[in-house]
Amino acid sequence: MTHIPKVGQALSRIDGVDKITGKARYAAEHFPPDMLYGWIVSSPIAKGKIVAIDDAAARAHAGVVEIISHLNRPHLALLDHSYKDDVAVPGSPFRPLHDEHIAFSAQPVALVVADTLEAARDAASLLAIRYEATPHNTDFDVALGEKFEPKRKRSGFQAPKPRGDADSALAAAPVRNSATYRLGTHHHNPMEMHGATVHWHGDGKITVYDKTQGAQNVQAYLAAVFGFAKDDVRVQNPYVGGAFGSGLRPQYHVFLATLAAKMLQRSVRVTMTREQMFSHVHRPQAIQHVSLGSDETAALLAIINDATTVTSRFEHYMEAVCNWGLMNYKCDNAKADYTLAPVDTYTPGDMRAPGAATGMTLFEIAMDELAYAAGVDPLALRLTNYSDKDAMGDKPYTSKALRAAYAEAAERFGWSRRTAAPRSMRDGGELVGWGMATGIWDAMFMKTSASAKLDAEGGLEVSCATADIGTGSYTVMAQLAGETLGIALEQITVKLGDSDLPAAPVEGGSWGAASTGAAVQLACQALGDQLYEAARKMPGSPLADYKREQVKFDEGYLVAIPSPDLRLRLIDAMRATGKPSLKAEETAKPGIGGMLSMTQKARNTHSAIFAEVKVDEELGVVRVTRVVIAVAAGKIINPKTARSQILGGVVMGIGMALHEETMMDHRLGRFMNHSLAEYHIPVNADIDDIEVIFVHEPDPEVTPLGVKGLGEIGIVGTAAAVANAIFHATGKRVRDLPVTIDKLL
Ligand code: MOS
């Protein structure tokens, strides 16, 4: 026996070699025979309609097979917007090439399909489309005049719950701070752009390799919209080159590729350009007013938190922006209000910690301001107002080790050596600033199925339709399977990212490790039950007298726990069944395995983030020189992939603090900096020392494995820690992120 993986081991990714050697193929790296290439033509206007399309020159281009627009697209089952995908928000989902109307800039208006990508792209430049533009608005400040509270809420949306009398308490508070905070538009910018390769098999069936976070979501969407039988559509996404939420909903590339394949009865690939990636989903621009009142000891007396985010005119995208501060802090009087402001862009969508990354981060800058107003240390302020229960829902937490997170991160960072006054710390010519913030995110659990299959050679295959979007799911599932059945890593295959596999929701919300993990463990335990039965019935079995719970799986053996010398090889038990393989499929759902029903207690992850910045006093250049983050997220299955998740979240948080913002040219209604040269994200040179601590947080109630999830918590609050450090360094409070040099000088 070689390496039996165990929960808690820092294993490297089992898919790592395939990824770095190019063996792992992404959506646009499949080559069905005789495949055609589609090139998406984007609208130059933000609103109005198409008056005429002259495609004669484009059609005459060598290699062009078809030019598809609203004028010649085939009739489709559900072009009337009535079918919504799993993650859809209230409104009318966008259907490309539906009719002549334009609702946002860079809306796809035609697909040029040709033998080669080059021919399709070249021919696209010959298309002459006449538009009639009507006035549009993409300016958030103008849209605020039309802000509204949507009547129909997004499924699962939790409205903030008021308590006490916040207005009177604020008016009477001896210490007060009221300010307005802003966050610009963000785009996800995964490394892999959105693309789909549709393999037209010719027998009515298609296989779609799509860049998505939910193979079965896309399968159901394509089947409904294009009128396929569900079984005739298979969607595969075994490898996803990052997504951060941009792949939760089916995007327009997969619609267009499938439309063309169905119309031409050929295999077709469509990919977005990087520029087109900036014309679909994005984190919404936000404005948040925070008023905080406290007594002289900085104990909170009042919280008022109002936020508005943008949405498109055709869908109402909502996220929980202003719940987090009300939930996290003890305070008798609190209220919040959330509204939407409509603009003429594509619908915003979920991006890593949607709502919390925006709302909690901005709230934590307000908390820093209150600390200065009250004259207390920012960490002391958090501890004074620490709440052991969810203060908004008035419910206990399944666990909340945030106090330990504050303590461990502060100790490691050296917070006690901080001098309070702004501009009081220096390093040569640079101002030094130390800031901190709190992070909070949901610990969710979703119904998920998985199967486990053991073959006669002892190979174990576990499978689930969920995706590994770069988070380490393959590795973590192998660990859980290997530990449950005592099987070596080398003999375990994990299959994910295929709509044919056992049912899973979209991979999002940080619920994957907890939910898929529980399903994999259940399936492996059920397989273990079958092996135990087979072992017990073997002639002269040493396990004949032992009950199931008295037998464990260890290094390829079934072992009697009370008497470990009594053991049987797992492979022998397998062969004794006489079957070529043994298989079990199980479903994990809320309420199983000791976990509480989803509503009895609050279930959240928490973090404490401490950041050091050094600021060039003359040039205003900010360097984030140190970040220490302590995370309380229940059980950690794999400390290495877990750390990577938090590192990624922190880097994204640094981007949010200093770099990231998509800027709009309101005359055109088009995002201007639509390339990675002009949409700035942190690169290696921007990242220095990041230390990740996982605090001890045993929690048998939150999920069956005690796992809370890590994909999103790393970004929440991180930008506030950096912004607060910049204030400490410079004495200048910047309330709209990112904190660019022009705002500091
Ligand atoms: Mo996440 S924003 O649910 O991919």
XYZ file of C-alpha atoms and ligand atoms in Angstrom:
749
model
C 0.000 0.000 0.000
C 1.183 3.430 -0.763
C -0.326 6.689 0.288
C -3.710 6.530 1.997
C -5.011 10.088 1.872
C -6.432 11.500 5.080
C -8.567 14.490 5.905
C -6.291 17.225 7.228
C -3.342 16.396 4.971
C -1.829 19.152 2.835
C -2.005 17.229 -0.450
C -1.035 18.853 -3.734
C -3.729 18.938 -6.398
C -4.211 15.585 -8.068
C -5.161 17.401 -11.289
C -2.148 19.705 -11.097
C 0.119 17.837 -13.516
C -2.629 17.493 -16.122
C -3.254 21.213 -15.887
C 0.314 22.415 -16.191
C 1.179 19.960 -18.973
C -1.822 20.896 -21.082
C -3.385 17.456 -20.842
C -6.425 18.935 -19.138
C -8.622 20.304 -21.880
C -10.840 23.319 -21.403
C -14.099 24.134 -23.182
C -12.518 25.614 -26.314
C -9.862 22.910 -26.604
C -12.034 20.137 -28.003
C -11.975 19.414 -31.726
C -14.971 17.468 -32.999
C -14.641 16.527 -36.680
C -15.586 19.216 -39.245
C -16.112 21.814 -36.572
C -17.150 25.339 -37.550
C -16.138 28.526 -35.775
C -18.528 31.258 -34.724
C -17.508 34.883 -34.289
C -19.759 37.066 -32.165
C -20.610 40.496 -33.557
C -21.235 43.027 -30.770
C -23.567 46.016 -30.897
C -21.809 49.381 -30.902
C -24.868 51.105 -29.443
C -26.187 50.691 -25.903
C -29.870 51.072 -26.673
C -32.091 51.202 -29.712
C -32.651 48.811 -32.560
C -31.187 47.225 -35.623
C -32.689 48.786 -38.752
C -30.968 46.800 -41.479
C -28.275 44.204 -41.953
C -26.344 44.047 -45.205
C -24.415 40.793 -45.128
C -23.675 40.400 -48.870
C -19.957 41.137 -48.582
C -19.582 38.975 -45.495
C -21.406 36.064 -47.120
C -19.127 36.302 -50.137
C -16.067 35.848 -47.929
C -14.265 32.556 -48.507
C -15.008 30.007 -45.832
C -18.190 31.628 -44.526
C -20.962 29.106 -43.984
C -23.730 31.187 -42.419
C -24.442 34.509 -40.841
C -27.037 34.241 -38.129
C -29.040 37.179 -36.823
C -32.572 37.766 -35.556
C -33.627 37.923 -39.230
C -32.843 34.310 -40.080
C -32.467 32.410 -36.841
C -34.655 29.345 -36.603
C -37.681 29.368 -34.375
C -36.701 28.037 -30.989
C -38.699 26.399 -28.255
C -38.363 29.141 -25.667
C -37.160 32.363 -27.169
C -39.837 34.148 -25.180
C -37.695 34.447 -22.006
C -40.018 32.162 -20.066
C -37.382 29.611 -19.100
C -35.025 30.680 -16.352
C -31.797 28.952 -15.427
C -31.163 27.773 -11.843
C -29.402 30.961 -10.859
C -31.661 33.409 -12.713
C -32.922 36.496 -10.928
C -36.422 37.968 -11.382
C -36.963 39.439 -14.838
C -36.582 38.323 -18.449
C -33.381 36.395 -19.124
C -31.466 37.721 -22.118
C -31.860 35.673 -25.297
C -29.309 36.563 -27.996
C -30.607 37.299 -31.518
C -34.162 37.429 -30.196
C -35.294 40.493 -32.145
C -34.055 43.864 -33.365
C -33.932 45.501 -29.940
C -30.670 46.458 -28.291
C -30.594 46.596 -24.495
C -26.881 47.015 -23.790
C -23.637 47.894 -25.497
C -21.789 44.942 -27.022
C -25.000 42.912 -27.069
C -24.431 40.095 -29.548
C -26.301 40.976 -32.773
C -24.988 38.352 -35.180
C -22.888 35.221 -35.314
C -20.638 34.729 -38.313
C -19.974 31.032 -38.825
C -17.080 29.872 -40.994
C -14.631 27.036 -41.609
C -11.905 28.832 -39.701
C -11.825 31.317 -36.879
C -9.871 33.716 -39.057
C -12.472 33.631 -41.837
C -15.289 34.197 -39.345
C -13.500 37.124 -37.759
C -12.556 38.700 -41.063
C -16.039 38.293 -42.507
C -17.522 39.826 -39.360
C -15.689 43.030 -40.189
C -17.558 43.145 -43.524
C -21.021 43.032 -41.972
C -22.827 46.329 -42.441
C -25.436 46.814 -39.746
C -27.493 49.984 -39.461
C -28.759 50.934 -36.027
C -31.162 53.478 -34.684
C -29.953 54.604 -31.291
C -32.281 55.811 -28.556
C -31.107 57.547 -25.366
C -29.485 55.274 -22.832
C -28.215 55.749 -19.322
C -25.262 53.952 -17.803
C -24.496 56.529 -15.123
C -25.152 55.154 -11.631
C -25.609 58.630 -10.162
C -28.332 59.395 -12.698
C -29.897 55.959 -12.163
C -30.112 56.643 -8.410
C -32.993 58.961 -9.302
C -34.903 55.844 -10.391
C -33.910 53.585 -7.510
C -36.553 51.178 -6.282
C -37.101 48.252 -3.988
C -37.937 45.241 -6.133
C -41.235 43.634 -5.201
C -40.204 40.183 -6.294
C -37.072 39.116 -4.461
C -34.427 36.844 -5.812
C -34.810 33.294 -4.544
C -32.965 32.879 -1.244
C -32.540 36.633 -0.800
C -32.583 37.515 2.863
C -33.886 41.011 3.496
C -32.201 42.869 6.366
C -34.254 42.720 9.569
C -34.525 45.903 11.659
C -34.432 46.048 15.462
C -35.040 48.780 18.051
C -35.268 52.426 17.035
C -32.148 53.228 15.060
C -33.000 56.849 14.186
C -33.607 57.969 17.777
C -30.648 56.006 19.100
C -28.361 57.572 16.502
C -29.629 61.075 17.293
C -28.937 60.547 20.989
C -25.540 58.843 20.603
C -22.561 60.764 22.064
C -20.252 59.485 19.306
C -21.416 59.412 15.705
C -20.027 58.792 12.279
C -22.026 59.033 9.071
C -20.506 58.694 5.640
C -21.106 57.424 2.126
C -18.967 54.708 0.612
C -18.671 53.513 -2.949
C -17.441 50.545 -4.886
C -16.837 50.622 -8.627
C -17.819 47.957 -11.159
C -15.701 44.802 -11.148
C -15.347 42.161 -13.818
C -14.424 38.604 -12.868
C -11.615 38.124 -15.382
C -11.070 34.390 -15.065
C -8.047 33.172 -17.002
C -10.200 30.975 -19.247
C -12.569 33.045 -21.309
C -16.143 31.947 -21.839
C -16.326 29.436 -24.633
C -18.327 26.425 -25.742
C -17.641 23.653 -28.210
C -20.812 21.909 -29.363
C -20.250 18.444 -30.784
C -23.105 17.645 -33.185
C -23.244 13.849 -33.236
C -25.804 13.653 -36.042
C -28.225 11.415 -34.171
C -30.101 14.201 -32.456
C -27.649 14.303 -29.567
C -25.135 16.959 -28.695
C -22.190 17.097 -26.316
C -21.400 20.589 -25.155
C -18.019 21.419 -23.641
C -18.824 24.615 -21.832
C -17.059 26.974 -19.527
C -19.599 26.887 -16.730
C -19.894 26.350 -13.001
C -22.919 24.105 -13.501
C -23.038 21.398 -16.180
C -26.563 20.323 -15.276
C -27.794 23.916 -15.133
C -26.567 24.477 -18.695
C -27.979 21.113 -19.769
C -31.470 22.003 -18.511
C -31.196 25.485 -20.026
C -30.185 24.286 -23.495
C -32.760 21.510 -23.475
C -35.590 23.893 -22.558
C -34.603 26.796 -24.776
C -33.725 24.758 -27.873
C -36.302 22.008 -27.465
C -33.940 19.075 -26.964
C -34.867 16.095 -24.850
C -32.759 16.442 -21.721
C -30.993 13.148 -22.375
C -29.924 14.384 -25.782
C -27.834 17.163 -24.283
C -24.693 16.289 -22.384
C -22.663 19.135 -20.903
C -19.107 18.645 -19.760
C -16.842 20.992 -17.822
C -14.207 18.795 -16.181
C -11.760 21.695 -16.055
C -12.692 25.305 -15.528
C -10.046 27.991 -15.736
C -11.456 30.140 -12.965
C -14.899 31.700 -12.899
C -15.497 33.510 -9.579
C -19.226 33.462 -10.284
C -19.090 34.495 -13.947
C -19.953 30.928 -14.935
C -22.911 30.429 -12.620
C -25.480 31.299 -15.280
C -25.400 30.066 -18.869
C -23.764 32.876 -20.828
C -24.487 33.981 -24.380
C -21.584 32.113 -26.004
C -23.161 28.716 -25.223
C -26.543 29.875 -26.503
C -24.976 31.049 -29.784
C -22.857 27.930 -30.259
C -25.859 25.664 -29.705
C -28.095 27.791 -31.921
C -25.591 27.559 -34.778
C -25.038 23.830 -34.278
C -28.754 23.156 -34.361
C -29.359 25.382 -37.371
C -26.446 24.043 -39.418
C -26.427 20.509 -37.996
C -22.680 20.816 -37.543
C -20.267 21.011 -34.642
C -19.579 24.628 -33.695
C -17.308 26.453 -31.301
C -17.944 29.969 -30.013
C -15.649 31.818 -27.640
C -15.850 35.333 -26.320
C -12.959 37.697 -26.809
C -11.429 39.268 -23.718
C -13.166 42.482 -24.746
C -16.516 40.679 -24.922
C -15.833 39.282 -21.460
C -16.316 42.873 -20.327
C -19.814 43.021 -21.822
C -21.584 40.425 -19.771
C -21.698 39.601 -16.066
C -19.964 41.861 -13.518
C -20.056 42.809 -9.852
C -22.508 45.703 -9.586
C -21.396 49.192 -8.768
C -22.546 50.085 -5.256
C -23.159 52.995 -2.948
C -23.602 52.502 0.781
C -24.441 55.036 3.476
C -23.404 53.955 6.955
C -24.336 55.799 10.131
C -22.936 54.478 13.380
C -23.560 55.784 16.880
C -21.836 54.672 20.053
C -21.342 55.622 23.681
C -17.981 56.964 24.932
C -16.608 53.426 25.315
C -17.415 52.791 21.638
C -20.232 50.355 22.428
C -22.591 50.588 19.449
C -25.953 52.239 20.068
C -27.183 52.556 16.489
C -26.473 51.164 13.011
C -28.130 52.501 9.890
C -26.934 50.913 6.690
C -28.511 51.759 3.325
C -27.192 50.450 0.051
C -28.035 50.656 -3.618
C -26.548 48.541 -6.391
C -27.074 48.717 -10.147
C -29.020 46.216 -12.169
C -29.983 45.922 -15.816
C -33.363 47.076 -17.046
C -34.456 43.557 -17.962
C -33.535 41.686 -14.770
C -33.398 42.601 -11.082
C -30.096 41.329 -9.781
C -29.937 41.490 -5.979
C -27.407 40.436 -3.386
C -27.263 40.687 0.405
C -25.246 43.902 0.704
C -26.319 45.488 3.957
C -27.065 42.553 6.267
C -23.571 41.765 7.435
C -22.754 44.553 9.866
C -26.184 44.232 11.460
C -25.596 40.543 11.872
C -22.039 40.681 13.113
C -22.226 43.320 15.840
C -24.098 43.620 19.096
C -26.295 46.712 18.896
C -29.886 47.180 20.069
C -30.948 49.598 17.363
C -30.250 48.803 13.762
C -31.867 49.048 10.367
C -30.925 48.732 6.744
C -32.446 49.417 3.393
C -31.521 47.930 0.031
C -32.541 49.284 -3.348
C -31.661 48.791 -7.005
C -30.913 51.373 -9.674
C -31.461 50.354 -13.304
C -28.937 51.084 -16.068
C -28.649 50.054 -19.709
C -26.008 47.338 -19.330
C -26.090 43.579 -19.150
C -27.343 42.207 -15.823
C -24.740 42.158 -13.038
C -24.203 38.856 -11.279
C -22.570 37.014 -8.457
C -18.870 37.601 -8.046
C -16.845 36.029 -5.247
C -18.752 36.656 -1.979
C -21.527 38.612 -3.711
C -22.982 41.223 -1.377
C -20.565 40.631 1.481
C -17.459 41.587 -0.490
C -19.213 44.881 -1.194
C -21.288 45.543 1.905
C -19.153 44.149 4.716
C -15.999 45.656 3.255
C -17.511 49.159 3.087
C -19.075 48.669 6.529
C -15.680 47.806 7.990
C -14.267 51.104 6.742
C -17.125 52.823 8.598
C -16.217 50.850 11.742
C -12.639 52.113 11.451
C -13.946 55.659 11.254
C -16.020 55.084 14.390
C -12.928 53.781 16.200
C -11.133 57.058 15.468
C -14.217 59.122 16.360
C -14.474 57.338 19.704
C -10.723 57.312 20.267
C -10.413 53.555 20.667
C -8.256 50.945 18.996
C -9.973 49.410 15.919
C -9.534 45.873 17.277
C -10.823 46.901 20.701
C -13.898 48.348 18.945
C -14.627 44.968 17.351
C -14.207 43.177 20.674
C -16.390 45.667 22.565
C -19.187 45.024 20.078
C -18.563 41.312 19.616
C -21.747 39.310 19.264
C -21.885 35.628 20.143
C -25.166 35.312 18.274
C -26.392 36.479 14.890
C -27.524 39.870 16.113
C -29.846 40.462 13.157
C -31.602 37.095 13.073
C -31.362 36.771 16.888
C -30.097 33.212 16.535
C -27.079 31.409 17.975
C -24.331 30.364 15.575
C -23.464 26.716 15.049
C -19.972 28.021 15.842
C -18.174 31.360 15.716
C -14.457 31.341 16.474
C -13.988 34.945 15.349
C -12.641 35.931 18.765
C -9.833 33.409 18.317
C -9.285 34.675 14.762
C -8.848 38.262 16.017
C -6.466 37.107 18.745
C -4.290 34.829 16.626
C -3.999 37.193 13.672
C -3.334 40.232 15.904
C -0.610 38.348 17.776
C 1.031 37.136 14.605
C 0.818 40.585 12.997
C 2.190 42.380 16.063
C -0.850 44.660 16.331
C -0.016 45.649 19.933
C 3.014 47.566 18.645
C 0.809 49.880 16.570
C 0.759 53.548 17.479
C -2.742 54.924 17.106
C -2.274 58.290 15.459
C -2.348 58.524 11.671
C 1.076 59.288 10.145
C 2.786 58.149 13.352
C 4.675 55.194 11.854
C 7.415 55.465 9.265
C 9.979 53.394 7.429
C 12.546 55.681 5.837
C 10.765 57.805 3.251
C 7.579 55.787 3.434
C 4.581 56.217 5.682
C 3.570 52.968 7.353
C -0.040 52.105 8.077
C -1.607 49.215 9.956
C -5.294 48.500 9.477
C -7.670 45.682 10.244
C -11.143 44.442 9.355
C -13.590 41.608 9.864
C -14.893 39.198 7.249
C -18.076 37.132 7.297
C -19.689 34.779 4.782
C -22.317 32.063 4.720
C -21.560 28.416 5.428
C -24.039 26.840 3.055
C -25.041 23.281 2.325
C -26.836 22.091 -0.790
C -28.464 18.829 -1.730
C -25.869 16.885 -3.741
C -25.480 13.306 -4.950
C -22.336 11.290 -5.568
C -21.457 7.754 -6.487
C -18.584 5.469 -5.586
C -17.566 2.453 -7.662
C -14.953 -0.163 -6.839
C -13.610 -2.442 -9.566
C -12.102 -5.910 -9.235
C -8.566 -4.495 -9.389
C -9.272 -2.304 -6.356
C -9.643 0.918 -8.301
C -12.102 3.341 -6.763
C -13.957 5.896 -8.827
C -16.012 8.618 -7.163
C -18.135 10.917 -9.248
C -20.415 13.913 -9.040
C -21.697 16.399 -11.625
C -20.252 19.335 -9.694
C -17.333 21.309 -11.130
C -13.842 21.994 -9.835
C -13.519 25.644 -10.823
C -9.922 25.717 -9.693
C -10.652 25.348 -6.002
C -9.241 21.857 -5.400
C -12.450 19.795 -5.400
C -10.828 16.831 -7.177
C -8.188 16.561 -4.491
C -10.494 17.044 -1.539
C -12.937 14.413 -2.853
C -10.062 11.936 -3.292
C -9.031 12.603 0.294
C -12.505 11.963 1.648
C -12.956 8.808 -0.444
C -9.518 7.468 0.401
C -9.933 8.055 4.102
C -13.427 6.550 4.236
C -12.424 3.326 2.472
C -8.712 3.188 3.377
C -7.720 3.234 -0.285
C -4.454 4.638 -1.682
C -4.511 7.880 -3.646
C -2.982 6.147 -6.679
C -6.056 3.909 -6.921
C -8.617 6.685 -6.751
C -10.145 8.424 -9.742
C -12.387 11.431 -9.238
C -14.805 12.335 -12.010
C -16.467 15.743 -11.927
C -17.903 18.234 -14.367
C -20.298 16.156 -16.456
C -24.092 16.404 -16.592
C -24.280 12.586 -16.838
C -22.912 12.216 -13.295
C -24.949 12.233 -10.048
C -26.913 15.443 -9.493
C -25.268 18.552 -8.101
C -26.188 22.222 -7.996
C -23.986 24.872 -9.596
C -20.562 25.072 -7.992
C -20.819 28.295 -6.027
C -21.561 29.913 -2.707
C -18.583 28.130 -1.086
C -20.833 25.101 -0.524
C -18.893 22.625 -2.670
C -16.504 21.042 -0.187
C -19.204 20.651 2.475
C -21.952 19.407 0.141
C -20.110 17.304 -2.445
C -17.807 16.128 0.330
C -20.720 14.846 2.388
C -22.198 13.094 -0.660
C -18.869 11.434 -1.500
C -18.442 10.286 2.071
C -21.987 8.847 2.176
C -21.467 7.014 -1.124
C -18.165 5.577 0.105
C -19.742 4.516 3.387
C -22.552 2.783 1.479
C -19.946 1.022 -0.641
C -18.219 0.085 2.610
C -21.484 -1.480 3.831
C -21.565 -3.696 0.752
C -17.932 -4.706 1.229
C -18.557 -5.474 4.880
C -21.501 -7.729 3.997
C -19.403 -9.532 1.423
C -16.460 -9.882 3.819
C -18.582 -11.245 6.619
C -20.044 -13.963 4.412
C -16.699 -15.187 3.116
C -15.942 -18.764 4.213
C -14.092 -18.654 7.537
C -14.312 -14.873 7.620
C -12.470 -13.396 10.620
C -15.065 -10.628 10.596
C -18.095 -12.915 10.770
C -18.844 -12.032 14.396
C -18.418 -8.283 14.100
C -21.083 -5.678 13.461
C -20.658 -3.026 10.782
C -19.701 -0.342 13.289
C -17.014 -2.629 14.687
C -15.248 -2.783 11.347
C -13.095 -0.059 9.833
C -11.298 0.367 6.534
C -7.568 0.768 6.855
C -4.807 0.616 4.255
C -6.650 -1.727 1.927
C -8.094 -3.926 4.667
C -11.340 -4.352 6.537
C -10.234 -4.451 10.154
C -12.069 -5.513 13.300
C -11.726 -2.480 15.544
C -11.776 -4.429 18.849
C -9.199 -6.886 17.539
C -7.088 -5.311 14.776
C -5.300 -8.565 13.939
C -8.571 -9.820 12.488
C -8.586 -8.391 9.002
C -9.463 -9.126 5.400
C -8.169 -7.579 2.208
C -10.707 -5.205 0.727
C -9.937 -6.540 -2.748
C -10.741 -10.082 -1.594
C -14.075 -8.958 -0.208
C -14.740 -7.249 -3.518
C -13.919 -10.353 -5.523
C -15.993 -12.532 -3.204
C -19.087 -10.735 -4.472
C -18.487 -12.285 -7.873
C -19.451 -8.997 -9.470
C -17.244 -7.019 -11.850
C -17.714 -3.929 -9.724
C -19.575 -2.611 -6.700
C -21.360 0.686 -6.831
C -23.217 2.953 -4.432
C -24.900 6.291 -5.001
C -26.041 8.534 -2.171
C -27.548 11.970 -1.698
C -26.500 14.397 0.995
C -29.125 16.912 1.951
C -29.697 19.422 4.747
C -30.526 17.772 8.042
C -28.402 14.620 7.674
C -25.606 13.358 9.894
C -26.132 15.447 13.017
C -26.379 18.769 11.200
C -29.165 21.094 12.218
C -32.027 22.096 9.989
C -30.983 25.130 7.994
C -33.021 27.625 10.016
C -32.436 26.822 13.692
C -29.030 28.461 13.955
C -26.939 30.910 11.988
C -24.159 29.294 9.977
C -21.247 31.467 8.927
C -17.540 31.620 8.326
C -15.546 34.497 9.811
C -12.173 36.088 9.367
C -9.913 38.709 10.900
C -7.631 40.528 8.486
C -4.649 42.721 9.408
C -2.797 44.641 6.702
C 0.337 46.730 6.532
C 0.830 49.323 3.801
C 3.777 51.502 2.963
C 2.954 54.721 1.165
C 5.386 56.909 -0.724
C 4.573 60.291 0.734
C 5.421 62.263 -2.393
C 4.122 59.929 -5.088
C 1.178 58.406 -3.263
C 2.201 54.899 -4.341
C 0.763 52.283 -1.983
C 2.395 48.920 -1.389
C 0.653 46.237 0.649
C 3.663 44.783 2.410
C 1.993 42.352 4.809
C -1.362 40.704 5.313
C -2.192 38.314 8.133
C -5.609 36.691 7.869
C -7.072 34.262 10.368
C -10.054 32.284 9.130
C -12.645 30.394 11.163
C -14.243 28.000 8.700
C -14.842 24.785 10.598
C -12.856 21.732 9.625
C -10.094 22.138 7.046
C -9.886 19.086 4.788
C -6.722 20.080 2.933
C -4.607 22.890 4.435
C -2.754 23.420 1.151
C -5.720 23.912 -1.187
C -7.482 25.749 1.658
C -4.594 28.190 1.976
C -4.622 28.702 -1.794
C -8.299 29.635 -1.665
C -7.642 32.233 1.016
C -4.536 33.565 -0.749
C -6.600 34.023 -3.909
C -9.335 35.794 -1.987
C -6.848 38.100 -0.287
C -5.154 38.942 -3.602
C -8.558 39.764 -5.057
C -9.237 41.892 -1.958
C -5.997 43.781 -2.549
C -7.140 44.326 -6.139
C -10.435 45.645 -4.828
C -8.589 48.029 -2.498
C -6.044 49.378 -4.968
C -6.629 48.384 -8.576
C -9.863 46.944 -9.852
C -12.514 49.088 -11.497
C -14.267 48.897 -14.838
C -14.933 52.395 -16.069
C -17.777 53.392 -18.302
C -17.817 55.858 -21.150
C -21.334 57.110 -20.599
C -21.576 58.641 -24.066
C -21.158 55.177 -25.582
C -22.527 53.218 -22.661
C -19.522 50.935 -23.043
C -16.982 49.775 -20.493
C -13.774 51.414 -21.665
C -10.956 49.520 -20.000
C -12.006 46.203 -21.493
C -8.626 44.493 -21.497
C -6.225 43.156 -18.911
C -3.828 45.940 -19.847
C -6.283 48.575 -18.671
C -8.413 46.749 -16.112
C -5.799 46.508 -13.410
C -5.513 43.487 -11.194
C -2.703 42.771 -8.755
C 0.224 40.924 -10.318
C 3.151 39.209 -8.602
C 4.964 42.502 -8.100
C 1.961 43.844 -6.152
C 1.824 40.917 -3.744
C 4.192 40.605 -0.839
C 3.830 38.639 2.355
C 0.440 36.999 2.997
C 0.048 34.720 5.975
C -3.010 32.514 6.362
C -4.060 31.072 9.722
C -6.918 28.620 10.213
C -8.271 28.777 13.737
C -9.613 25.725 15.533
C -13.382 25.606 15.061
C -14.972 22.216 15.621
C -18.591 22.302 14.451
C -20.587 19.081 14.165
C -23.855 20.934 13.492
C -23.096 23.138 10.513
C -22.597 20.381 7.907
C -22.036 16.620 8.174
C -18.261 16.957 7.831
C -18.027 20.087 9.982
C -16.749 21.889 6.876
C -17.867 25.491 6.225
C -16.253 26.322 2.862
C -13.454 28.676 1.857
C -13.973 29.897 -1.697
C -15.255 33.321 -0.767
C -14.381 34.334 2.803
C -10.842 35.454 1.841
C -12.060 38.480 -0.101
C -14.613 39.772 2.442
C -13.230 42.708 4.407
C -9.710 42.455 2.992
C -10.006 45.671 1.011
C -11.225 47.432 4.174
C -8.139 46.307 6.109
C -5.998 47.820 3.338
C -8.063 51.028 3.085
C -7.956 51.401 6.873
C -4.183 50.898 6.808
C -3.916 53.629 4.160
C -5.805 56.007 6.460
C -3.502 55.090 9.328
C -0.477 55.730 7.125
C -1.626 58.970 5.521
C -4.446 60.461 7.596
C -6.491 60.581 4.421
C -9.808 58.720 4.424
C -10.774 57.435 0.988
C -14.346 56.185 0.902
C -14.595 55.007 -2.664
C -12.690 51.915 -3.742
C -10.257 51.433 -5.347
C -7.907 53.810 -3.527
C -5.990 55.034 -6.552
C -3.116 57.502 -6.396
C -5.236 60.439 -7.599
C -7.477 60.058 -4.534
C -4.491 60.144 -2.188
C -2.591 63.114 -3.518
Mo -19.624 32.108 -6.436
S -19.878 34.130 -6.752
O -21.146 31.572 -5.910
O -19.093 31.413 -7.876
